[in-house]
Coordinates of C-alpha atoms and ligand atoms in Angstrom, one line a residue:
Chain A
M1 CA -74.1 -158.8 -88.3
E2 CA -72.6 -156.3 -86.0
F3 CA -72.0 -159.1 -83.5
L4 CA -70.1 -161.2 -86.1
E5 CA -68.0 -158.2 -86.9
Y6 CA -67.2 -157.8 -83.2
V7 CA -66.2 -161.4 -82.9
S8 CA -64.0 -161.4 -85.9
R9 CA -62.3 -158.2 -84.7
N10 CA -61.7 -159.7 -81.3
A11 CA -61.1 -163.2 -82.4
Q12 CA -57.7 -163.5 -80.8
Q13 CA -58.9 -162.5 -77.3
I14 CA -62.0 -164.6 -77.6
I15 CA -60.0 -167.7 -78.5
F16 CA -57.5 -167.0 -75.7
L17 CA -60.3 -166.7 -73.1
T18 CA -62.1 -169.8 -74.5
T19 CA -58.9 -171.8 -74.2
Q20 CA -58.5 -170.6 -70.6
H21 CA -62.1 -171.5 -69.9
V22 CA -61.7 -175.0 -71.1
Q23 CA -58.5 -175.5 -69.3
V24 CA -59.8 -174.3 -65.9
V25 CA -62.9 -176.5 -66.3
L26 CA -60.9 -179.6 -67.2
L27 CA -58.4 -179.0 -64.5
S28 CA -61.2 -178.6 -61.8
V29 CA -63.1 -181.6 -63.1
A30 CA -60.0 -183.8 -63.2
V31 CA -59.2 -182.9 -59.5
A32 CA -62.9 -183.5 -58.6
A33 CA -62.9 -186.9 -60.4
V34 CA -59.9 -188.1 -58.5
I35 CA -61.5 -186.9 -55.2
G36 CA -65.0 -188.1 -56.0
V37 CA -64.1 -191.5 -57.3
S38 CA -61.6 -192.1 -54.4
L39 CA -64.2 -191.0 -51.9
G40 CA -66.8 -193.3 -53.5
I41 CA -64.5 -196.3 -53.2
A42 CA -63.0 -195.4 -49.8
T43 CA -66.4 -195.1 -48.1
E44 CA -67.7 -198.5 -49.3
R45 CA -67.3 -200.1 -45.9
A46 CA -68.5 -196.9 -44.2
P47 CA -72.1 -196.4 -45.4
R48 CA -72.8 -193.8 -42.8
L49 CA -69.8 -191.7 -43.7
R50 CA -70.8 -192.1 -47.3
R51 CA -74.3 -190.8 -46.8
L52 CA -72.9 -187.9 -44.8
L53 CA -70.4 -187.0 -47.6
L54 CA -73.2 -187.2 -50.2
A55 CA -75.4 -185.0 -48.2
F56 CA -72.6 -182.5 -47.6
T57 CA -71.3 -182.3 -51.1
G58 CA -74.9 -182.1 -52.4
T59 CA -75.7 -179.2 -50.0
L60 CA -72.6 -177.4 -51.3
L61 CA -74.3 -177.3 -54.7
T62 CA -77.0 -175.1 -53.3
V63 CA -74.5 -172.4 -52.3
P64 CA -74.8 -169.6 -54.9
S65 CA -71.6 -169.6 -56.9
F66 CA -71.2 -165.9 -56.6
A67 CA -71.2 -166.2 -52.8
L68 CA -68.8 -169.2 -52.8
F69 CA -66.3 -167.3 -55.0
G70 CA -66.6 -164.3 -52.7
L71 CA -66.2 -166.4 -49.5
L72 CA -62.9 -167.9 -50.9
I73 CA -61.3 -164.5 -51.4
P74 CA -60.1 -164.0 -47.8
V75 CA -58.6 -167.5 -47.9
L76 CA -57.2 -167.9 -51.4
G77 CA -57.2 -164.3 -52.8
L78 CA -58.0 -163.7 -56.4
G79 CA -57.4 -165.5 -59.7
L80 CA -56.8 -169.1 -60.5
A81 CA -56.7 -170.6 -57.0
P82 CA -60.2 -169.7 -55.8
T83 CA -61.6 -170.5 -59.2
V84 CA -60.3 -174.0 -59.3
V85 CA -61.2 -174.7 -55.7
A86 CA -64.8 -173.5 -56.1
L87 CA -65.3 -175.4 -59.4
T88 CA -63.8 -178.5 -57.9
V89 CA -66.2 -178.3 -54.9
Y90 CA -69.2 -178.1 -57.2
A91 CA -67.9 -180.9 -59.5
I92 CA -67.5 -183.4 -56.7
F93 CA -71.1 -184.3 -56.0
P94 CA -72.2 -185.7 -59.4
I95 CA -69.1 -187.7 -59.7
L96 CA -69.3 -189.1 -56.1
R97 CA -73.0 -189.8 -56.6
N98 CA -72.4 -191.7 -59.8
T99 CA -69.4 -193.6 -58.5
V100 CA -71.6 -194.8 -55.6
T101 CA -74.5 -195.7 -58.0
G102 CA -72.2 -197.3 -60.5
L103 CA -70.5 -199.5 -58.0
E104 CA -73.9 -200.4 -56.4
T105 CA -75.5 -201.4 -59.7
V106 CA -72.8 -204.0 -60.6
D107 CA -74.5 -207.4 -60.7
P108 CA -73.8 -208.9 -57.3
A109 CA -73.7 -212.4 -58.8
V110 CA -70.7 -211.4 -60.9
V111 CA -68.8 -210.1 -57.9
E112 CA -69.8 -213.1 -55.8
A113 CA -68.6 -215.6 -58.4
A114 CA -65.3 -213.8 -58.6
R115 CA -65.0 -213.9 -54.8
G116 CA -65.8 -217.6 -54.9
M117 CA -62.9 -218.1 -57.3
G118 CA -60.4 -216.5 -55.0
M119 CA -60.2 -213.0 -56.4
N120 CA -59.4 -210.6 -53.6
S121 CA -61.3 -207.3 -53.0
W122 CA -58.7 -205.2 -54.8
G123 CA -58.8 -207.5 -57.8
R124 CA -62.6 -207.5 -57.9
L125 CA -62.5 -203.7 -57.8
R126 CA -59.9 -203.3 -60.5
T127 CA -61.0 -206.0 -62.9
I128 CA -64.7 -206.1 -62.4
R129 CA -66.4 -203.4 -60.4
L130 CA -64.7 -200.3 -61.7
P131 CA -64.8 -201.3 -65.4
L132 CA -68.5 -202.2 -65.0
A133 CA -69.3 -199.0 -63.1
W134 CA -67.3 -196.8 -65.5
P135 CA -70.0 -195.8 -67.9
V136 CA -72.0 -194.5 -65.0
I137 CA -69.0 -192.8 -63.4
L138 CA -68.2 -191.2 -66.8
N139 CA -71.7 -189.8 -67.0
G140 CA -71.2 -188.2 -63.6
I141 CA -68.0 -186.6 -64.9
R142 CA -69.9 -185.3 -67.9
V143 CA -72.7 -183.8 -65.8
S144 CA -70.1 -182.1 -63.6
T145 CA -68.2 -180.7 -66.6
I146 CA -71.3 -179.2 -68.2
M147 CA -72.4 -177.7 -64.9
V148 CA -68.9 -176.3 -64.2
V149 CA -68.6 -174.7 -67.7
A150 CA -71.5 -172.4 -66.7
I151 CA -70.3 -171.7 -63.2
A152 CA -66.8 -170.9 -64.5
A153 CA -68.2 -167.9 -66.2
I154 CA -68.9 -166.4 -62.7
A155 CA -65.2 -166.9 -61.8
A156 CA -64.5 -163.5 -63.4
A157 CA -65.9 -162.0 -60.3
V158 CA -62.7 -163.1 -58.5
R159 CA -60.6 -162.3 -61.6
G160 CA -60.6 -165.9 -62.5
P161 CA -59.7 -167.0 -66.1
G162 CA -62.1 -167.6 -68.8
L163 CA -65.0 -166.3 -70.8
G164 CA -66.7 -164.7 -67.8
E165 CA -64.4 -161.8 -68.3
L166 CA -66.3 -160.8 -71.5
I167 CA -69.6 -161.1 -69.9
F168 CA -68.7 -159.2 -66.8
R169 CA -66.9 -156.4 -68.7
G170 CA -69.7 -156.1 -71.2
L171 CA -72.4 -156.0 -68.6
A172 CA -70.4 -153.5 -66.5
R173 CA -70.5 -150.9 -69.3
I174 CA -73.9 -151.8 -70.7
G175 CA -75.1 -149.0 -73.1
G176 CA -71.5 -148.4 -74.2
A177 CA -70.1 -149.2 -77.6
N178 CA -70.2 -153.0 -78.3
A179 CA -71.0 -153.7 -74.7
L180 CA -73.8 -156.0 -75.5
N181 CA -71.9 -157.8 -78.2
Q182 CA -69.0 -158.3 -75.8
A183 CA -71.3 -159.9 -73.2
L184 CA -73.1 -161.9 -75.9
A185 CA -69.7 -163.2 -77.2
G186 CA -69.0 -164.5 -73.7
V187 CA -72.4 -166.2 -73.3
V188 CA -72.3 -167.8 -76.8
G189 CA -68.7 -169.0 -76.1
V190 CA -69.8 -170.6 -72.8
V191 CA -72.7 -172.4 -74.6
L192 CA -70.4 -173.6 -77.4
V193 CA -67.8 -174.9 -75.0
A194 CA -70.5 -176.8 -73.1
L195 CA -71.8 -178.3 -76.4
V196 CA -68.4 -179.3 -77.7
L197 CA -67.4 -180.9 -74.4
D198 CA -70.7 -182.8 -74.2
L199 CA -70.1 -184.2 -77.7
L200 CA -66.6 -185.2 -76.7
F201 CA -68.1 -187.1 -73.7
V202 CA -70.4 -189.0 -76.0
L203 CA -67.4 -190.0 -78.0
A204 CA -65.4 -190.9 -74.9
R205 CA -68.2 -193.0 -73.7
R206 CA -68.2 -194.9 -77.0
L207 CA -64.5 -195.4 -76.9
T208 CA -64.1 -196.4 -73.3
T209 CA -67.2 -198.6 -72.7
P210 CA -65.9 -202.2 -72.6
R211 CA -66.9 -204.1 -75.8
G212 CA -68.6 -206.8 -73.9
L213 CA -71.1 -204.3 -72.5
R214 CA -72.0 -203.0 -75.9
V215 CA -72.7 -206.2 -77.7
Chain B
M1 CA -50.0 -224.0 -50.0
S2 CA -50.8 -224.0 -53.6
D3 CA -48.4 -226.9 -53.9
S4 CA -50.1 -229.1 -51.5
F5 CA -53.3 -228.6 -53.4
G6 CA -51.7 -228.9 -56.8
S7 CA -50.4 -232.3 -55.9
T8 CA -53.9 -233.3 -54.7
A9 CA -55.1 -233.3 -58.3
L10 CA -52.3 -235.6 -59.3
R11 CA -52.8 -238.0 -56.5
L12 CA -56.4 -238.2 -57.6
D13 CA -55.4 -240.1 -60.7
S14 CA -53.0 -242.4 -59.0
A15 CA -54.1 -245.2 -56.8
S16 CA -55.8 -243.7 -53.7
P17 CA -57.9 -245.7 -51.3
P18 CA -61.4 -245.4 -52.7
N19 CA -62.9 -244.5 -49.3
D20 CA -60.6 -241.8 -48.1
V21 CA -62.2 -238.6 -46.9
M22 CA -61.9 -235.5 -49.0
I23 CA -64.2 -233.1 -47.2
K24 CA -64.9 -233.4 -43.5
L25 CA -67.2 -231.1 -41.6
E26 CA -66.9 -231.2 -37.9
G27 CA -69.5 -229.6 -35.6
L28 CA -69.9 -226.9 -38.3
R29 CA -72.3 -224.3 -37.2
K30 CA -73.4 -220.9 -38.5
R31 CA -75.4 -218.2 -36.8
Y32 CA -75.7 -215.0 -38.8
P33 CA -75.1 -211.8 -36.9
G34 CA -78.2 -210.4 -35.3
Q35 CA -80.1 -213.8 -35.5
S36 CA -81.4 -215.6 -32.5
T37 CA -81.1 -219.1 -34.0
D38 CA -78.5 -221.0 -35.8
S39 CA -79.0 -221.2 -39.6
V40 CA -76.9 -224.3 -39.5
R41 CA -76.9 -226.3 -36.3
P42 CA -73.7 -228.2 -35.6
L43 CA -73.2 -230.5 -38.6
D44 CA -70.9 -233.5 -39.0
M45 CA -70.3 -234.9 -42.4
E46 CA -67.7 -236.8 -44.4
I47 CA -67.5 -236.7 -48.1
R48 CA -65.2 -239.2 -49.9
R49 CA -62.7 -238.5 -52.6
G50 CA -64.4 -238.5 -56.0
E51 CA -67.8 -238.6 -54.5
F52 CA -70.8 -236.7 -55.9
V53 CA -72.8 -235.5 -53.0
V54 CA -76.1 -233.7 -53.4
F55 CA -77.7 -231.5 -50.7
V56 CA -81.5 -231.3 -50.9
G57 CA -84.0 -229.8 -48.5
P58 CA -86.7 -227.2 -48.3
S59 CA -86.0 -223.5 -49.0
G60 CA -84.2 -221.7 -46.1
C61 CA -83.0 -224.9 -44.5
G62 CA -79.3 -223.8 -44.8
K63 CA -78.0 -225.7 -47.9
T64 CA -76.4 -222.6 -49.4
T65 CA -75.0 -221.6 -46.0
T66 CA -73.5 -225.0 -45.5
L67 CA -72.1 -225.1 -49.0
R68 CA -70.6 -221.6 -48.7
M69 CA -68.9 -222.5 -45.5
I70 CA -66.9 -225.2 -47.4
N71 CA -65.2 -222.5 -49.5
R72 CA -65.5 -220.0 -46.6
L73 CA -67.6 -217.5 -48.5
V74 CA -69.5 -217.8 -45.2
E75 CA -67.3 -218.0 -42.1
P76 CA -68.4 -220.7 -39.7
T77 CA -69.4 -219.5 -36.2
S78 CA -67.8 -222.6 -34.9
G79 CA -66.6 -226.0 -36.0
Q80 CA -64.0 -227.2 -38.4
I81 CA -63.6 -227.8 -42.1
W82 CA -61.1 -230.3 -43.4
I83 CA -60.2 -230.7 -47.0
D84 CA -57.9 -233.5 -48.1
G85 CA -56.7 -234.0 -44.6
R86 CA -55.9 -230.4 -44.0
D87 CA -57.7 -228.1 -41.6
V88 CA -58.7 -225.1 -43.7
T89 CA -60.9 -223.4 -41.2
H90 CA -58.4 -220.6 -40.7
T91 CA -56.3 -220.6 -43.8
D92 CA -56.2 -217.7 -46.4
P93 CA -59.7 -217.9 -47.9
D94 CA -58.7 -216.5 -51.3
E95 CA -56.0 -219.1 -51.7
L96 CA -58.4 -221.8 -50.6
R97 CA -61.0 -220.8 -53.1
R98 CA -58.6 -220.9 -56.0
H99 CA -58.6 -224.7 -55.4
I100 CA -62.3 -225.2 -55.1
G101 CA -64.4 -224.9 -58.2
Y102 CA -67.5 -222.7 -57.6
V103 CA -70.6 -222.6 -59.7
I104 CA -73.8 -220.6 -58.9
Q105 CA -77.2 -220.5 -60.3
Q106 CA -76.8 -217.0 -61.7
V107 CA -73.5 -218.1 -63.3
G108 CA -71.9 -214.7 -62.8
L109 CA -69.7 -214.5 -65.9
I110 CA -67.8 -211.2 -66.1
P111 CA -69.7 -209.4 -68.8
H112 CA -66.9 -207.3 -70.2
L113 CA -64.4 -210.2 -70.5
T114 CA -64.5 -212.7 -73.3
I115 CA -65.5 -216.3 -72.7
S116 CA -61.8 -217.2 -73.0
Q117 CA -60.8 -214.6 -70.4
N118 CA -63.6 -215.7 -68.1
V119 CA -62.5 -219.4 -68.2
G120 CA -58.9 -218.4 -67.8
L121 CA -59.5 -216.3 -64.7
V122 CA -58.4 -218.7 -62.0
P123 CA -55.4 -220.0 -63.8
K124 CA -54.4 -216.3 -64.2
L125 CA -54.9 -215.7 -60.5
L126 CA -52.7 -218.7 -59.9
G127 CA -50.0 -217.1 -62.0
W128 CA -50.0 -219.5 -65.0
D129 CA -48.4 -218.0 -68.1
K130 CA -50.4 -217.3 -71.2
K131 CA -49.0 -220.1 -73.2
R132 CA -50.3 -222.6 -70.6
I133 CA -53.7 -220.8 -70.2
E134 CA -54.8 -220.7 -73.8
P135 CA -54.7 -224.4 -74.7
R136 CA -56.3 -225.1 -71.3
V137 CA -59.2 -222.8 -72.0
D138 CA -59.8 -224.5 -75.4
E139 CA -59.6 -227.9 -73.8
L140 CA -62.2 -226.9 -71.2
L141 CA -64.6 -225.4 -73.7
D142 CA -64.3 -228.6 -75.6
L143 CA -65.0 -230.6 -72.5
V144 CA -68.3 -228.7 -71.8
G145 CA -69.4 -229.1 -75.4
L146 CA -68.6 -225.6 -76.8
D147 CA -66.6 -225.3 -79.9
P148 CA -63.6 -223.1 -78.9
A149 CA -63.1 -221.6 -82.3
Q150 CA -66.7 -220.4 -82.2
Y151 CA -67.1 -219.3 -78.6
R152 CA -63.6 -218.3 -77.4
R153 CA -63.9 -214.7 -78.4
R154 CA -67.6 -214.1 -77.7
Y155 CA -68.9 -212.1 -74.7
P156 CA -71.2 -213.7 -72.1
K157 CA -74.2 -211.7 -73.4
Q158 CA -73.8 -213.4 -76.8
L159 CA -74.5 -216.9 -75.2
S160 CA -77.8 -218.5 -74.2
G161 CA -78.4 -219.3 -70.5
G162 CA -77.5 -222.9 -71.0
Q163 CA -74.3 -222.0 -72.8
Q164 CA -73.4 -219.6 -70.1
Q165 CA -73.7 -222.2 -67.5
R166 CA -71.5 -224.6 -69.5
V167 CA -68.9 -221.8 -69.4
G168 CA -69.6 -221.4 -65.7
V169 CA -68.7 -225.1 -65.3
A170 CA -65.6 -224.8 -67.5
R171 CA -64.5 -221.8 -65.5
A172 CA -64.8 -223.7 -62.3
L173 CA -62.8 -226.6 -63.7
A174 CA -60.1 -224.4 -65.2
A175 CA -57.3 -224.9 -62.6
D176 CA -58.3 -228.6 -62.2
P177 CA -59.5 -228.2 -58.6
P178 CA -60.0 -231.5 -56.7
V179 CA -63.2 -230.2 -55.2
M180 CA -66.2 -228.4 -56.8
V181 CA -69.1 -226.8 -54.9
M182 CA -72.2 -226.0 -57.0
D183 CA -75.3 -224.1 -55.8
E184 CA -78.3 -224.9 -57.9
P185 CA -76.2 -224.6 -61.1
F186 CA -79.1 -225.8 -63.4
G187 CA -81.9 -224.2 -61.4
A188 CA -82.5 -221.3 -63.7
I189 CA -82.4 -223.3 -66.9
D190 CA -85.4 -224.6 -68.9
P191 CA -86.3 -228.2 -68.2
I192 CA -85.2 -229.7 -71.5
T193 CA -81.8 -228.0 -71.5
R194 CA -81.4 -228.8 -67.8
E195 CA -81.8 -232.5 -68.4
R196 CA -79.2 -232.3 -71.2
L197 CA -76.8 -230.5 -68.9
Q198 CA -77.4 -233.0 -66.2
D199 CA -76.7 -235.9 -68.5
E200 CA -73.6 -234.3 -69.9
F201 CA -72.4 -233.3 -66.5
L202 CA -72.8 -236.9 -65.2
K203 CA -70.7 -238.1 -68.1
L204 CA -68.1 -235.5 -67.5
Q205 CA -67.9 -236.4 -63.8
Q206 CA -67.3 -240.0 -64.8
R207 CA -64.2 -238.8 -66.6
I208 CA -62.9 -236.2 -64.1
R209 CA -63.9 -237.8 -60.8
K210 CA -64.0 -234.6 -58.8
T211 CA -65.3 -234.4 -55.3
I212 CA -68.5 -232.5 -55.8
V213 CA -71.0 -230.9 -53.4
F214 CA -74.1 -229.9 -55.3
V215 CA -77.1 -228.1 -53.9
T216 CA -80.6 -228.4 -55.4
H217 CA -84.1 -228.4 -54.1
D218 CA -85.2 -230.7 -56.9
I219 CA -85.3 -234.3 -55.4
D220 CA -85.4 -235.8 -58.9
E221 CA -82.2 -234.0 -59.8
A222 CA -80.6 -235.2 -56.6
L223 CA -81.7 -238.8 -57.3
K224 CA -80.3 -238.6 -60.8
L225 CA -77.0 -237.1 -60.1
G226 CA -75.9 -238.0 -56.6
D227 CA -73.7 -240.9 -55.5
R228 CA -75.1 -239.9 -52.1
I229 CA -77.8 -237.5 -51.1
A230 CA -78.0 -235.5 -48.0
I231 CA -81.6 -234.7 -47.1
F232 CA -81.6 -231.7 -44.8
G233 CA -84.3 -230.7 -42.4
E234 CA -84.6 -227.4 -40.5
S235 CA -81.3 -225.7 -39.8
S236 CA -79.3 -228.2 -41.9
Q237 CA -80.1 -231.1 -39.6
L238 CA -79.3 -234.3 -41.6
A239 CA -82.5 -236.3 -42.0
Q240 CA -80.7 -238.9 -44.1
F241 CA -77.4 -239.2 -45.9
A242 CA -77.4 -242.2 -48.2
T243 CA -77.4 -243.4 -51.7
P244 CA -80.4 -242.7 -53.9
L245 CA -81.5 -246.3 -53.9
E246 CA -81.3 -246.5 -50.1
I247 CA -83.3 -243.3 -49.7
L248 CA -86.0 -244.6 -52.0
S249 CA -86.0 -248.1 -50.5
H250 CA -85.5 -247.2 -46.9
P251 CA -86.4 -243.7 -46.1
A252 CA -85.2 -242.9 -42.6
D253 CA -88.4 -241.3 -41.4
D254 CA -91.7 -239.7 -42.5
Y255 CA -90.0 -236.5 -43.2
V256 CA -87.7 -238.1 -45.8
R257 CA -90.7 -240.1 -47.1
S258 CA -92.7 -237.0 -47.6
F259 CA -89.8 -235.1 -49.1
V260 CA -89.2 -237.8 -51.7
G261 CA -92.8 -237.7 -52.5
T262 CA -95.0 -240.2 -54.1
G263 CA -94.0 -242.9 -56.5
A264 CA -90.8 -244.0 -54.7
A265 CA -91.2 -247.6 -55.8
I266 CA -91.6 -246.6 -59.5
R267 CA -88.7 -244.1 -59.3
R268 CA -86.5 -246.8 -57.8
L269 CA -86.9 -248.7 -61.1
G270 CA -85.1 -245.7 -62.7
L271 CA -82.1 -246.4 -60.6
L272 CA -81.9 -250.2 -61.0
R273 CA -80.1 -251.6 -64.0
V274 CA -81.4 -254.7 -65.7
G275 CA -77.9 -256.2 -65.6
D276 CA -78.0 -256.1 -61.9
L277 CA -81.3 -258.0 -61.5
E278 CA -81.0 -261.5 -60.5
G279 CA -83.0 -263.8 -62.7
A280 CA -83.1 -266.9 -64.7
G281 CA -80.0 -267.2 -66.9
G282 CA -79.6 -268.5 -70.4
G283 CA -82.7 -270.2 -71.7
A284 CA -85.2 -268.4 -73.8
G285 CA -88.7 -268.6 -72.4
A286 CA -92.1 -268.3 -74.1
G287 CA -93.1 -265.3 -76.1
P288 CA -91.1 -262.7 -78.0
A289 CA -88.3 -261.1 -76.1
L290 CA -87.0 -257.5 -76.1
R291 CA -83.2 -257.2 -76.3
V292 CA -81.6 -254.5 -74.2
P293 CA -78.0 -253.9 -73.0
P294 CA -77.4 -254.6 -69.3
E295 CA -77.0 -250.9 -68.4
T296 CA -80.6 -250.1 -69.3
T297 CA -82.6 -249.1 -66.3
V298 CA -85.5 -251.3 -65.3
Y299 CA -87.7 -248.3 -65.8
A300 CA -86.6 -247.8 -69.4
A301 CA -86.8 -251.6 -70.1
L302 CA -90.3 -251.8 -68.8
E303 CA -91.4 -248.8 -70.9
Q304 CA -89.9 -250.5 -74.0
M305 CA -91.6 -253.8 -73.1
L306 CA -95.0 -252.1 -72.7
D307 CA -94.4 -250.3 -76.0
A308 CA -93.4 -253.4 -77.9
G309 CA -96.0 -255.6 -76.2
A310 CA -93.1 -257.9 -75.1
A311 CA -93.5 -260.2 -72.1
R312 CA -89.9 -261.1 -71.8
L313 CA -86.6 -259.3 -71.7
A314 CA -83.4 -260.5 -73.1
V315 CA -80.3 -258.9 -71.5
D316 CA -77.3 -258.7 -73.7
G317 CA -74.1 -260.2 -72.4
E318 CA -71.1 -262.3 -73.3
P319 CA -72.0 -265.1 -75.7
G320 CA -73.6 -267.7 -73.5
A321 CA -74.1 -265.2 -70.6
E322 CA -77.2 -263.6 -72.0
R323 CA -80.1 -263.7 -69.7
S324 CA -83.7 -263.7 -70.2
L325 CA -86.3 -262.5 -67.7
S326 CA -90.1 -262.6 -67.7
L327 CA -92.1 -259.6 -66.6
Q328 CA -92.9 -261.4 -63.4
E329 CA -89.2 -262.2 -62.7
M330 CA -88.2 -258.6 -63.3
L331 CA -90.7 -257.2 -60.9
A332 CA -89.8 -259.8 -58.3
A333 CA -86.1 -259.1 -58.7
A334 CA -86.7 -255.3 -58.5
A335 CA -88.6 -255.7 -55.3
R336 CA -85.9 -257.9 -53.9
G337 CA -83.4 -255.1 -54.5
R338 CA -85.3 -253.4 -51.8
Q339 CA -84.2 -255.9 -49.2
V340 CA -80.5 -255.5 -49.9
P341 CA -79.6 -251.8 -49.9
S342 CA -76.1 -251.4 -51.3
Ligands
ATP401 N1 -76.6 -213.1 -44.9 C1 -77.5 -213.6 -44.1 N2 -77.9 -213.0 -42.9 C2 -78.8 -213.4 -42.1 N3 -79.5 -214.6 -42.3 C3 -79.2 -215.3 -43.4 C4 -78.2 -214.9 -44.3 N4 -78.1 -215.7 -45.3 C5 -79.1 -216.7 -45.0 N5 -79.7 -216.4 -43.9 C6 -80.7 -217.3 -43.2 O1 -80.2 -218.5 -43.0 C7 -81.1 -219.6 -43.3 C8 -80.6 -220.5 -44.3 O2 -80.4 -219.8 -45.6 P1 -79.8 -220.6 -46.9 O3 -79.6 -219.5 -47.9 O4 -78.6 -221.3 -46.5 O5 -80.9 -221.5 -47.3 P2 -81.1 -222.5 -48.5 O6 -81.3 -223.9 -48.0 O7 -80.0 -222.3 -49.4 O8 -82.4 -222.0 -49.2 P3 -82.9 -221.9 -50.7 O9 -83.3 -223.3 -51.1 O10 -84.0 -221.0 -50.7 O11 -81.7 -221.4 -51.5 C9 -82.4 -218.8 -43.8 O12 -83.3 -218.8 -42.7 C10 -81.9 -217.5 -44.2 O13 -82.9 -216.5 -43.9
MG402 MG1 -79.8 -221.6 -51.5

């Protein structure tokens, strides 16, 4: 009950940080989606480069986030810039991976028939392959988003925006008044943000999956 | 370019010499990258306007490769392709394909587009406006035996395999291309539906008179559909290119004979029409006669005679021109057909 009291007393700050958290996550994922989908499409005729990119972006995921944020300080300083860059770097891999998979799993007979009717490669991409790959790509974006919601909490280490601030502040003065409640508020906030975004993705998937695929 | 092709379709209806060449392949050869032999050895072939040509041959002999060189889905290694007197070996392939109907075994309808959008695809690529596409789509669905009101708005997944292939055919015909190439279009369809589609397609072809190249590895399908059949051996070498009757009556060699299989003489009876048999005219002979119209095949007539226990056949005709044939006369006439290939 003490926790709820803490939350209600600090509601304004918590809401502000939550909003920031969501914003920085969505911004990073949006940038990553543009990069990931573009790379997935651009490397179609260069399978080696594509494998290389997948391996590279995949490896980046294994770099501990704390370390990556730290490494970016000398280049980008503190605050929003290193946060967005680091989160984007993490978010690229699932999106790129799913773009590749999505495009690969489009029924070749459909593409072949369209080619045989005189639809050029851009037309086939735009009217056939991307719409058919979209549910898979969207799933990649969803995975990235959920992952990055958690990582964004660490951004407070470089004075990034978001709920991480509550966690870091709380843990830094553990034992002090309301320290645990503060950290807990941050953690619960992160979990709730992840849950809500996940639900929104389920909805987005419903709304954007072409009707012919759902019948 | 589109104009020259568009006018082709019109010229088709007007008086054109029946024997002029629509598709001409000259020394057409294909060797896939990294292969040590040609998949298609230099091939020469002429296909006439409005002709229904069927390619048959064993698996891997290069039928698909040859077919796909006609619409340049496979680029020839050497040789030339002429369509309606124009060398299309090096023209823009997308533009070329918009004027060649293409049907494949897997159909390949676009799953997230409605039937109507699928059929209207090529007209849209050709820049037709909506007002022209909509009635055209309905007309085509009608043509392939699907009620537009019922099917227009459906998605491919909501259709059976046979219905999907009807849509595949409608889609290929959408922009009224003078030429159609079809790769085993009925190959994945159950035998009963396949036969229905074959019959319907034959009727359709009688109306639209497209120049058709059709691949199958079912010799019976070839004999049934083709005006002429090209029997391929290894690497698309032509073993024989002739009418079904000629192939059954005069197989070029043992390869063709074995490819056609047993029962050639019986199957020939399925191609001969009783109206074409020479036989005694007029007078009614002994025994009850079975009446049939002249377009009945000898095969069907014999079957009916056996069923009815009839020993004579009466062929309908203009009053006074009816003919009557005994079983003996029929068989003799059918055998004579063998000596005079058309
Ligand atoms: N893309 C390709 N790359 C290399 N070789 C190929 C390719 N496509 C076909 N081939 C080879 O060319 C030959 C002819 O193949 P094709 O598909 O034209 O045969 P087909 O007569 O259509 O056979 P089927 O009746 O099985 O469909 C085969 O030996 C095949 O292995
Ligand atoms: Mg084939």
